[in-house]
Amino acid sequence: MDSSRNSITGTAVSDNRSEEVYIKNEESRGEFGHRMAEDEAQAPAGPRKFQHGFWDAEVAHLRKIYFKILGMTVVMLVVAMWLFFSIYWGSLGETAQHVPKLKGYVVNRDGQGALGQAIVAAFEANSRGEGVPPNQHLTWTVVDESSFPGNDELAHAVVDEEVWAAVVVNSDASALLTSARSSANSSYDPRTAVTFYYNQGRNDVAANSFIVPYTTALLQSTLSAFNAKTNAEYFASLSSGTDETTQQALVAISQAPQTVSSPFAYQAVNLRPYTKTASQAVLLVGQIFVIILAFVITMTHDFARGIISPFLSFKSYARMRLAVPLVIYIPLSFSYAMVNLPFKITFDAKYSYAGGFFLFWIFVYMGMAAFGLATEAMITLLTPRFIAYFLIALIITNVSVASVPITLQPAFYRYGYGFPVFNLTQAVRTIIFDTKNHLGVNAGVLLAWVVLSMITVPLFTWLMRRKDEQAEKQKNAEKKPVV
């Protein structure tokens, strides 16, 4: 039986069908289509691009979504502020209250000399907080001189971080003044009486804000009072002597006036000077730059891998997520290290200049890997929409323990010993200031963070991949035609 198909409706038309029935059906369809067109014309038009004001009714539903996104962001940022900003404020807020946790040694090599006895008594009283506002003092331990046969050994104890500072009354200081007065020794140097050792490179904030000001103030007040006392005793002895003795003493004073103008003084020795202002860039702010650089790679990689990841097996995808960032960090960390060269950072303080530079680069690479892989893992769970909040937490919790010594912070901040920025900063101080060598521990902590991320990145990837595969199966099942 021959049949044809309507070119518009696709309905089959039989030669045996009545022509009148066919025409009637077509007319009915035409009326229905006309009514649909009228309904569409009467329906409210949707928003049109580039045509509306912000408060137009046509974009009301879009405006609602817009305000909702901004409102939720503000709420989450406020919550993040109270959670994380308070950590940083807290790391600095009680610093001055913990100054007595800074330990120091006092060594008296003056024997039974009056100066040695006076210095020991003054520092013991200071440790008890006598004569100073609360907590504005270090805790000093008087150590027998046999524990440190020479001042070099005492200085090493400061560099080796046994204590933060050391004060020594040098050998026969009282007797040397008496000899200088009687012999009119014009070469007598009052500063040889007392030596104050400190280590600025260990932590410049602690040294500049507490150790040096508090110790020098104590030494100045103690020596000033003792000098006035010893001068009074000296002139009293002259007044009771013969005229000849007095005349000889006056001649001696004219030849060595420093023996009465300043009988005793001190010399401050900075064992590890903070030599370059530019060093601050690599010790704190530079650490934030490292985190930001690693984060940029995380965001870029998240976008780039989305192009190919749906077509990769899990093993291939997981390997790519770990290997690619670790390779990219190599030129980035090397470039970061190279930026420091024109600014004369002292890479030769402990090792050769080349050795110090390449060691610095290796630690920067490990730090970048620790930070970068951490964000690489978390972006899997948080997605690019919320990863910024993790970045805030990562930066603040790390920086909070890097600016001042953890010793001067509440016990909560001891977590910093296991965090990347503290260990990277400590390693850099060793390289550029020749402070105590903690490089093995520092590298171990940084690599531990890398290893942890090498576990969490595949784990989180597997969880998300499993979820995606289940969604894909469900989608394909819905598309499958029902027979």
Coordinates of C-alpha atoms in Angstrom, one line a residue, residues 273-281 283 343-346 432-433:
P273 CA 74.6 39.8 64.0
Y274 CA 71.5 40.4 61.9
T275 CA 73.7 41.6 59.1
K276 CA 71.3 42.5 56.3
T277 CA 67.9 44.3 56.5
A278 CA 67.0 42.4 53.3
S279 CA 67.2 39.2 55.3
Q280 CA 63.7 40.0 56.7
A281 CA 62.3 39.3 53.2
L283 CA 62.7 35.1 57.0
F343 CA 70.6 41.9 47.5
K344 CA 73.7 40.3 49.0
I345 CA 72.1 37.8 51.4
T346 CA 74.9 36.2 53.4
I432 CA 72.5 33.1 56.5
F433 CA 73.4 33.8 60.2

